[in-house]
Coordinates of C-alpha atoms and ligand atoms in Angstrom, one line a residue:
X1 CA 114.0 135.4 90.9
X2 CA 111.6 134.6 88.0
X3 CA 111.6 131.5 86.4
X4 CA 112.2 131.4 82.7
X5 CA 110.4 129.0 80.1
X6 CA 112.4 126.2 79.5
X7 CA 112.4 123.1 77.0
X8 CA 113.8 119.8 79.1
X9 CA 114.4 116.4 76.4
X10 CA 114.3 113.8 78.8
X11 CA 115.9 110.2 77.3
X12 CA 113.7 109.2 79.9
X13 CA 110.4 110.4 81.8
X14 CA 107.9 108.5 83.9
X15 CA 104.5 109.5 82.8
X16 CA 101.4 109.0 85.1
X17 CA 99.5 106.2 84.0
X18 CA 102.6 104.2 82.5
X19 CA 103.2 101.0 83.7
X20 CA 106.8 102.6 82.9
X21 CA 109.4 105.2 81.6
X22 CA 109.0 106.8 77.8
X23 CA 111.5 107.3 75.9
X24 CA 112.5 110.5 74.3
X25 CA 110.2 113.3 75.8
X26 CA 109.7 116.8 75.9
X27 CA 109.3 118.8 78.7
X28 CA 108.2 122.6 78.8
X29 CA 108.0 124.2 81.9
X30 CA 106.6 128.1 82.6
X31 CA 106.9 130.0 85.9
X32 CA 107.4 126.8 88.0
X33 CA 105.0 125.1 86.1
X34 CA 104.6 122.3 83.5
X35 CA 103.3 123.7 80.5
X36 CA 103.8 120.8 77.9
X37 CA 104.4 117.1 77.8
X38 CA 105.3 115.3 74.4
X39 CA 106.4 112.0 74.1
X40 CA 108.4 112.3 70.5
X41 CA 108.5 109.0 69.6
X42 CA 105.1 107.9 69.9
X43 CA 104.4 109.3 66.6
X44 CA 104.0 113.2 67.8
X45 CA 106.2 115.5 66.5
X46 CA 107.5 118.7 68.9
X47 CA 104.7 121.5 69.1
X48 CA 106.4 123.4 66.7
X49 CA 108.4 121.8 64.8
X50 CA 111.9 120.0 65.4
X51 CA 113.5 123.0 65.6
X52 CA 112.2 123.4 69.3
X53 CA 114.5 120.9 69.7
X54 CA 117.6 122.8 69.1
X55 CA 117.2 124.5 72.6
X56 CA 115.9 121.9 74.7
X57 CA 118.3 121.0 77.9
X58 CA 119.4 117.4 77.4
X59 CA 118.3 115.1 80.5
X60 CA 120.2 111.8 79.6
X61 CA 118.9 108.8 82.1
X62 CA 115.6 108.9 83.7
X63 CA 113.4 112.1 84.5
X64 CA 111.6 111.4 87.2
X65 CA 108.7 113.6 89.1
X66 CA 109.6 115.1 92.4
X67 CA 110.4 113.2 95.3
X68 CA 108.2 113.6 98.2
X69 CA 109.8 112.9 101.8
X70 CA 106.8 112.5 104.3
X71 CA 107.8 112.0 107.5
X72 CA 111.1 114.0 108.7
X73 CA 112.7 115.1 112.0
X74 CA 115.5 117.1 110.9
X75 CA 117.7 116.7 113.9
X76 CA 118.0 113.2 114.1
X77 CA 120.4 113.3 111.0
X78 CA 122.5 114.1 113.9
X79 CA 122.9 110.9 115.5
X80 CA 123.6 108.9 111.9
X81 CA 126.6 106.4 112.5
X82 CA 126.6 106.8 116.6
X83 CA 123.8 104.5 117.7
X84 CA 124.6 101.7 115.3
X85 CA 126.7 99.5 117.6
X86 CA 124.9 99.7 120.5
X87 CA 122.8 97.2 122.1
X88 CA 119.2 98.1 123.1
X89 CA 116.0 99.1 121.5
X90 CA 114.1 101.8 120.4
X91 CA 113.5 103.3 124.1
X92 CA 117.4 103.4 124.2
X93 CA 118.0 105.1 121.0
X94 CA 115.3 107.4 122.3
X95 CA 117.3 108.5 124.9
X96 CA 120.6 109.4 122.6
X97 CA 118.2 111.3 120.1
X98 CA 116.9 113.7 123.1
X99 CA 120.8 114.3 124.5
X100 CA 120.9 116.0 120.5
X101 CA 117.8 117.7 121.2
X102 CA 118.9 119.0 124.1
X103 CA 121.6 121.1 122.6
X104 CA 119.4 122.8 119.3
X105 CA 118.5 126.6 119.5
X106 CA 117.0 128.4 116.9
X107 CA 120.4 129.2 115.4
X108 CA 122.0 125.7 115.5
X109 CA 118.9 124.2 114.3
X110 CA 118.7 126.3 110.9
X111 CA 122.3 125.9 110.1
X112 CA 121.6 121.9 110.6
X113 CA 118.2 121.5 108.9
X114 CA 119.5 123.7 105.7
X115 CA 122.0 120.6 105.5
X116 CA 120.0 118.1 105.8
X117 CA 117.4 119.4 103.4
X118 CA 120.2 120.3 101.1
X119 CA 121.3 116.4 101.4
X120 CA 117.6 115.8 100.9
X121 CA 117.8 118.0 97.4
X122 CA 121.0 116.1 96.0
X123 CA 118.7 112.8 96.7
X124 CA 115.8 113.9 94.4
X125 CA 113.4 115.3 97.3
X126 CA 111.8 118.3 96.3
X127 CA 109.5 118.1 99.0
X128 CA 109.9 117.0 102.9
X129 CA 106.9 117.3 105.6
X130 CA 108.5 117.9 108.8
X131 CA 106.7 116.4 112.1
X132 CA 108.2 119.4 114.3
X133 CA 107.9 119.1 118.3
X134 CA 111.0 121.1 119.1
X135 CA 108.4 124.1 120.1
X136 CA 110.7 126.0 123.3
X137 CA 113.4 126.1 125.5
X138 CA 115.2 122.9 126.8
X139 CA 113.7 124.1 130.0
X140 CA 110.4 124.3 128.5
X141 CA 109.7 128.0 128.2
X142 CA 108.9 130.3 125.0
X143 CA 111.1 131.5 123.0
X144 CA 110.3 135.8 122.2
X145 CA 109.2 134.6 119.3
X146 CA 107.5 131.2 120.4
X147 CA 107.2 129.8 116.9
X148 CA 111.6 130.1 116.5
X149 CA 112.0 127.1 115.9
X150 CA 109.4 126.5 113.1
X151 CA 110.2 129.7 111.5
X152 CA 113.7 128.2 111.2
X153 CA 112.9 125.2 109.4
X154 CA 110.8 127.6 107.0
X155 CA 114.0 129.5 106.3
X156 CA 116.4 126.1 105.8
X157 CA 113.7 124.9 103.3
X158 CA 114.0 128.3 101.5
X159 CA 118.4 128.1 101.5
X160 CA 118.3 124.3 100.2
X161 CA 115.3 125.1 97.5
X162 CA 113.1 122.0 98.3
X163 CA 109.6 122.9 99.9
X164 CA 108.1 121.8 103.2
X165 CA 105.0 121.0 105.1
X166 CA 105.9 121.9 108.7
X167 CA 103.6 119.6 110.2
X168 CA 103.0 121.0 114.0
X169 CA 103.0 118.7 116.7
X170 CA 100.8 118.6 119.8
X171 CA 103.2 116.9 122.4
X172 CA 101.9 117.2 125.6
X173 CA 102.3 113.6 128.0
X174 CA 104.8 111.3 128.5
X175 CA 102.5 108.5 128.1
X176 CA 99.3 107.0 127.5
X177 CA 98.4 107.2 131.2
X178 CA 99.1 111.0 131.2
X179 CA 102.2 111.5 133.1
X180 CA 104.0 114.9 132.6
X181 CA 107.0 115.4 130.6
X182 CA 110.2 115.8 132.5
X183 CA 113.6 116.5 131.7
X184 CA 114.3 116.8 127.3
X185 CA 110.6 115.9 126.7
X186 CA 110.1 119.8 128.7
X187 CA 110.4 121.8 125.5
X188 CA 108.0 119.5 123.2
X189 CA 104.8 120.6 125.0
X190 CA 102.6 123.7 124.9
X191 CA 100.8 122.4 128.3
X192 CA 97.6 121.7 126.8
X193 CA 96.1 121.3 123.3
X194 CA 94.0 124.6 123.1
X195 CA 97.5 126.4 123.8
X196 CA 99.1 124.6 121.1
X197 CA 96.5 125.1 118.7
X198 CA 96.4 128.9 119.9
X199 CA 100.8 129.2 118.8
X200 CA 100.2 127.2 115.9
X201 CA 97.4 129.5 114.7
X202 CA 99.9 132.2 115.4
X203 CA 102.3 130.8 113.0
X204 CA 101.6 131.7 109.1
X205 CA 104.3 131.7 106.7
X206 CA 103.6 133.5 103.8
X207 CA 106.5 132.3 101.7
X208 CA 105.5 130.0 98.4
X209 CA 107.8 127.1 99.7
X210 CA 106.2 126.4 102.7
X211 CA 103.1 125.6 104.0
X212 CA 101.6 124.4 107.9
X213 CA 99.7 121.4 108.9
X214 CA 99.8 119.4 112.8
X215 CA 100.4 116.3 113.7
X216 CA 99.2 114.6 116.8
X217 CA 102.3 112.8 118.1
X218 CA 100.8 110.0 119.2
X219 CA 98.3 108.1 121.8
X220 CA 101.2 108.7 123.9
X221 CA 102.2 112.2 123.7
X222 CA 98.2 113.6 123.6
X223 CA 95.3 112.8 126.1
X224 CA 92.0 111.2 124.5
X225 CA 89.8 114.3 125.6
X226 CA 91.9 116.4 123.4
X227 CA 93.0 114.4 119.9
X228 CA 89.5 115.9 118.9
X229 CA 90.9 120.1 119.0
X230 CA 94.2 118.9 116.8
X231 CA 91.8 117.6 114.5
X232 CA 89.4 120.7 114.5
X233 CA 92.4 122.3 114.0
X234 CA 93.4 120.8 111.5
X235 CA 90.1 120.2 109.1
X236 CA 89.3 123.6 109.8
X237 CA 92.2 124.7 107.6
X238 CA 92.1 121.7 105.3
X239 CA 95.7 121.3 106.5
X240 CA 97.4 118.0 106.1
X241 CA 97.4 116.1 110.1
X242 CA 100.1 113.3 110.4
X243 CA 100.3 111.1 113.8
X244 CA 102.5 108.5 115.2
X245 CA 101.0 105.4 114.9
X246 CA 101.9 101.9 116.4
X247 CA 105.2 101.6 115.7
X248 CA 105.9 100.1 119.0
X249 CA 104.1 96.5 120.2
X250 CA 104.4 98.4 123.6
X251 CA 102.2 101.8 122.1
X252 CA 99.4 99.0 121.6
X253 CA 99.7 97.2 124.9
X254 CA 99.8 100.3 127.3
X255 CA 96.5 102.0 124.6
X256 CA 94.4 98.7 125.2
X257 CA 95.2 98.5 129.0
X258 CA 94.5 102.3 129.4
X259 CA 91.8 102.8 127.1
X260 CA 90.6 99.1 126.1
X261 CA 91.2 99.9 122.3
X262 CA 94.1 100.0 120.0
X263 CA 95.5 103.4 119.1
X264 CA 93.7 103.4 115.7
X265 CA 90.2 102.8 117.3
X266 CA 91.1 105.5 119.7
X267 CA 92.3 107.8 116.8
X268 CA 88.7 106.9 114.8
X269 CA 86.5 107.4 118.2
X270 CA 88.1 111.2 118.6
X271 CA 87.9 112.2 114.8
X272 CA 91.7 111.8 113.6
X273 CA 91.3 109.7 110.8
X274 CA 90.2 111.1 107.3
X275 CA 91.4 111.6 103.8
X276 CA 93.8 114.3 105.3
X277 CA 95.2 112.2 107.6
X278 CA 98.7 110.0 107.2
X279 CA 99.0 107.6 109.9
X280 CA 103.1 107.2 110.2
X281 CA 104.5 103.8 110.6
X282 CA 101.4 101.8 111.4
X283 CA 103.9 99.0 111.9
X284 CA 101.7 96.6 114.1
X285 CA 98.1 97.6 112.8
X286 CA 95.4 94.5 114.0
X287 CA 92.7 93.9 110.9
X288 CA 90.4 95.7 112.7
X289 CA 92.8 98.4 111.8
X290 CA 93.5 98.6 108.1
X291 CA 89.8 98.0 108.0
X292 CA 89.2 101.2 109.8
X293 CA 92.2 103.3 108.3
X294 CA 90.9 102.2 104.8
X295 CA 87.4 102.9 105.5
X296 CA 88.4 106.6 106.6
X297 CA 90.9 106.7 103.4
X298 CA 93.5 107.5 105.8
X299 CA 97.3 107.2 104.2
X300 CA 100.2 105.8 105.7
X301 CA 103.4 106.6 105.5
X302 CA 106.1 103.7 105.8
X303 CA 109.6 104.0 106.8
X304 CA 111.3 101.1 106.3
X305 CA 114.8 102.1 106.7
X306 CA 113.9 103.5 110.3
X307 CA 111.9 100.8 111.1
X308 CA 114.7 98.7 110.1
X309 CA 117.4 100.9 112.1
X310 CA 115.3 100.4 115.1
X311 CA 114.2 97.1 115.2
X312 CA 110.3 98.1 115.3
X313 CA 109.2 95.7 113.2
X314 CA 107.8 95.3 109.6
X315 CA 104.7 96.5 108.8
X316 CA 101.9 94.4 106.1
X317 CA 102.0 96.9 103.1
X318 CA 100.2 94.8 100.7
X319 CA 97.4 94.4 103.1
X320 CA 97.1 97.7 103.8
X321 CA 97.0 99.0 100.4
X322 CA 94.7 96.3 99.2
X323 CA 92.4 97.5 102.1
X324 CA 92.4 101.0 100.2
X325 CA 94.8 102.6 101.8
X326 CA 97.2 105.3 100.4
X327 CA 101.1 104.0 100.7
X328 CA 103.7 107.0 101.0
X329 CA 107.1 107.4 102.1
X330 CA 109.6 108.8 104.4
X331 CA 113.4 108.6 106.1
X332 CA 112.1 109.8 109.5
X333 CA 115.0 108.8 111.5
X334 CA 117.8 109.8 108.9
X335 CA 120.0 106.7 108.8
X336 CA 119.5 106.9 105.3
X337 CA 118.6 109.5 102.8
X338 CA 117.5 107.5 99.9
X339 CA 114.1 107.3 98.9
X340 CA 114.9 104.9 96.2
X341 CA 115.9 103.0 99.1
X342 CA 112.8 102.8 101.2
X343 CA 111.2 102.2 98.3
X344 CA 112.9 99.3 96.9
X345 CA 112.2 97.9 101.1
X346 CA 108.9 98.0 100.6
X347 CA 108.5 95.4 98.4
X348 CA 111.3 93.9 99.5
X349 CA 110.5 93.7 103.6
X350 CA 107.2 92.6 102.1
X351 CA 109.0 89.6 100.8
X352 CA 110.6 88.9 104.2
X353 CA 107.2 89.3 105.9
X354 CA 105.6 86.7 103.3
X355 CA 108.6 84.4 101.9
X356 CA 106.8 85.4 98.5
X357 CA 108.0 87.7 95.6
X358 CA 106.1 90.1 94.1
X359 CA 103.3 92.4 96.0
X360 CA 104.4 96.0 94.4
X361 CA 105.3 96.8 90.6
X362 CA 107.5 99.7 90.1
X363 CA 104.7 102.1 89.0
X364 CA 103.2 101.6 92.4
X365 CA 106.4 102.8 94.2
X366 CA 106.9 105.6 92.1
X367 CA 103.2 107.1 93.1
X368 CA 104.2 106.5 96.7
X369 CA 107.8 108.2 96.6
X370 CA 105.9 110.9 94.5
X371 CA 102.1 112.1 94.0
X372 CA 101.0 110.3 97.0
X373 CA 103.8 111.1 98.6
X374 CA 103.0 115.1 97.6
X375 CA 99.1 114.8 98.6
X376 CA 100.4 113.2 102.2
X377 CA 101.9 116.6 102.9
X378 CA 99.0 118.9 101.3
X379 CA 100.9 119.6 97.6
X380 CA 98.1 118.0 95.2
X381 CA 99.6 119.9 92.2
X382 CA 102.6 118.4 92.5
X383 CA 104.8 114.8 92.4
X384 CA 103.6 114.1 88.5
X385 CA 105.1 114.9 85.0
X386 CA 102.0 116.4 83.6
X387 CA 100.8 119.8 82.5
X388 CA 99.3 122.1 85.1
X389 CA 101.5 120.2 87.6
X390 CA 104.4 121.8 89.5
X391 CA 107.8 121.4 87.5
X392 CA 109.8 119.2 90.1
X393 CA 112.3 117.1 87.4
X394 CA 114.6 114.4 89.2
X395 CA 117.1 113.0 86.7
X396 CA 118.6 109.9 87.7
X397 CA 121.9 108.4 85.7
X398 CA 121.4 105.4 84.3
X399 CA 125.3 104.9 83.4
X400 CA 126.8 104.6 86.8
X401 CA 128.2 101.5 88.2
X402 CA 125.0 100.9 90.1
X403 CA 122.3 101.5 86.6
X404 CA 124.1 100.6 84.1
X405 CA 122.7 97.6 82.1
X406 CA 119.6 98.1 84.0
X407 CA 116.5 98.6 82.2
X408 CA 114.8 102.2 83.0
X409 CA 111.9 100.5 84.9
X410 CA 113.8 98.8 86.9
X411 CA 115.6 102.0 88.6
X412 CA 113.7 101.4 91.9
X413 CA 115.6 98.6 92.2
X414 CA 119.0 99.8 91.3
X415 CA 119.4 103.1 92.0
X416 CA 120.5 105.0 94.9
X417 CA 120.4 109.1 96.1
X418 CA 124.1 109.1 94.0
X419 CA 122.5 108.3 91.0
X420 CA 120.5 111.4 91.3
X421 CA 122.8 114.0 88.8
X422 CA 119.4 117.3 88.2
X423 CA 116.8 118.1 90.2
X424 CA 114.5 121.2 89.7
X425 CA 111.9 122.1 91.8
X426 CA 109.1 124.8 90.7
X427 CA 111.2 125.3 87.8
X428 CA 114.4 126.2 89.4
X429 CA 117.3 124.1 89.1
X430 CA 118.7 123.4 92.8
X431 CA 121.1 120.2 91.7
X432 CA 123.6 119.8 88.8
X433 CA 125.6 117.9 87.8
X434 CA 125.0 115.8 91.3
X435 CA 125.7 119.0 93.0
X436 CA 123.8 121.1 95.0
X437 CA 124.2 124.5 93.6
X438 CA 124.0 126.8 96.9
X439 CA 124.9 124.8 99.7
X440 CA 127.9 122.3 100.1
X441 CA 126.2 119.8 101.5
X442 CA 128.8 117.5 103.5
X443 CA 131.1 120.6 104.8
X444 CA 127.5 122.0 106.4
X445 CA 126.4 118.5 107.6
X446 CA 129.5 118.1 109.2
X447 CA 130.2 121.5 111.1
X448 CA 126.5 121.5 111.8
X449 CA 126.4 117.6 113.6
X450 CA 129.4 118.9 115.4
X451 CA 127.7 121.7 116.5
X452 CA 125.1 119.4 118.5
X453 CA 126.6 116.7 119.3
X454 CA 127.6 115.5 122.9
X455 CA 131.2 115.4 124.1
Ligands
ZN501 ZN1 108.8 110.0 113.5

């Protein structure tokens, strides 16, 4: 379906390099792209003329660029709402997240992602990388086709209009001493990591919306002596490579008793790190860490509302961006689907770390929930309203109960995924009117969850 040229007047639009929103700007986009940006009231008139204005799309509220979601499993939207009252930690949830896995095929697992990246499109995401271990069988063997699984994601990307970094994950141990997966954990690994790389290779989707990096999926889940082929893997494609990193105080204990270094150090030895490479979490990083993950210019992707869910801890932002490293975000776990959510907790968690006020300014979170964000899963081009750039608009109301009264800059810290009424993503409009236009959203989420779930 081609995408026709299209004049947006945003009342609204956050610009790159503005500290915040401009008023009153025009928006052309071509083919999925941005072709024009003109702020109208800084003195510019339209390219040709007012009359251009006569069939521009009104965006009342705030335009925003496109929302990048970094670090995704799909399936655990599954267990939202049925782990909250339970006692225990994250090892426990664990164990109620792999009964869900468990029960996903192929089949069950595209009608469940579609909604949850359609949920992810009526909250303003446009983009979600997706750190995919679901690889085979419950019992651990191929499927015919042994990339099934991935290919479905692909195709539930496609039905809810958003895009997606599959981000391939070499899962191969139980833990950092090497013992073999048992039980659920069977249909995560590949056995070793030249056969992973070897069905990874073997997995290239051609379709525009999608594209194919690896993650390691963490200290844990791959043996020293072979981090280094994931990597190879990965720079050899210039393809994005995401990794767990210590979200768990335990993670660091059981890498420095095994290995007598912390997971980043390990990482750094066996040529993970780089400016390709989003550490996720990075929740209980040592000095010695942020040092070596800025020197690398290795990102990290926070997710505060999982973090939060599951009682891993808070991670220092500030210090880690003031040691150079690249902040982005993600909803991981699923409790929430809010980006303006995680991050507004960013500076907020940052407050309870310090018992101070003030370490991010909203510009700052907009570049993590969008072009840092975009560059974290291998889309440069996009997650900025500029020309050349990739025409993802998220308008955001600013005259609902939550934004009204609130000044534009201050949205981060008022609004929520409801708020979010248009979203377009390579040009095409996939929300309107808070709706997503092919796929309703809660009847899917719910006959999908119920699909998966556990008597
Ligand atoms: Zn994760």
């Amino acid at each position: 379906m081609p995408v026709t040229p299209t004049r947006w007047l945003a009342e609204y639009a956050w610009l790159p390099n503005y500290a915040e929103p401009t008023p009153d700007v025009l928006i052309e986009t071509d083919g999925g792209r941005i072709t024009g940006v003109t702020p109208l009231t800084a003195g510019s008139r339209p390219p040709a003329g007012v009359e251009v204005l006569r069939d521009a799309t009104r965006l009342p509220g705030l335009t925003l660029p496109g929302l990048a979601n970094v670090h995704s499993h799909a399936f655990h939207r599954a267990l939202r709402g049925r782990t909250h009252g339970g006692r225990g930690d994250f090892w426990s949830w664990r164990d109620r997240m792999y009964a869900v896995a468990d029960r996903l095929d192929p089949d069950t697992y595209l009608a469940l992602a579609r909604a949850v990246y359609a949920e992810m499109a009526l909250a303003g995401i446009t983009c979600v990388g997706e750190f995919h271990y679901l690889h085979h069988r419950p019992d651990g063997g191929a499927y015919d086709d042994p990339n099934a699984m991935g290919a479905a994601l692909v195709e539930a990307a496609a039905h809810a209009g958003i895009r997606l970094t599959l981000l391939d994950t070499c899962y191969l141990t139980a833990g950092v001493d090497g013992q073999a997966l048992t039980g659920p954990q069977r249909r995560f690994g590949d056995g070793d990591a030249a056969r992973w790389a070897r069905r990874a290779s073997a997995f290239q989707p051609t379709d525009p919306h999608a594209r194919v990096g690896a993650a390691v999926h963490s200290v844990r889940a791959v043996p020293a002596d072979q981090l280094g082929t994931v990597a190879e893997w990965a720079r050899d494609r210039q393809a994005p490579l995401h990794v767990h990193l210590s979200e768990q105080p335990a993670e660091n204990d059981e890498c420095r008793a095994v290995h007598g270094r912390t997971p980043t150090a390990l990482l750094a030895e066996h040529g993970v790190l780089g400016p390709d490479t989003t550490a996720v979490h990075a929740t209980h990083p040592t000095s010695g860490d942020m040092a070596l993950l800025g020197e690398s210019r290795t990102g990290v992707c926070l997710c505060p509302t999982t973090e939060r869910e599951l009682a891993d801890g808070i991670g220092p932002a500030r210090p880690m961006a003031d040691a150079g490293i690249r902040l982005s975000l993600g909803s991981d776990s699923h409790a929430v689907i809010d980006l303006f959510e995680e991050a507004r907790a960013v500076e907020l968690d940052e407050r309870l770390r310090t018992r101070r006020r003030g370490h991010f300014n909203p510009a700052e979170l907009l570049i993590a929930a969008t072009s840092d964000g975009h560059a974290a899963l291998g889309w440069a081009d996009a997650g900025r309203i500029t020309t050349g750039a990739r025409a993802d608009l998220v308008t955001v109301r600013l005259d609902s109960a939550r934004t009204a009264g609130v000044p534009p800059v201050g949205a981060f810290f008022a609004a929520g995924a409801a708020d979010v009424v248009q979203v377009v993503v390579d040009g095409r409009v996939v929300v309107a009117k808070g709706r997503h236009l092919t796929v309703d959203v809660p009847a899917e989420l719910s006959a999908s969850i119920e699909a998966v779930t556990p008597a």
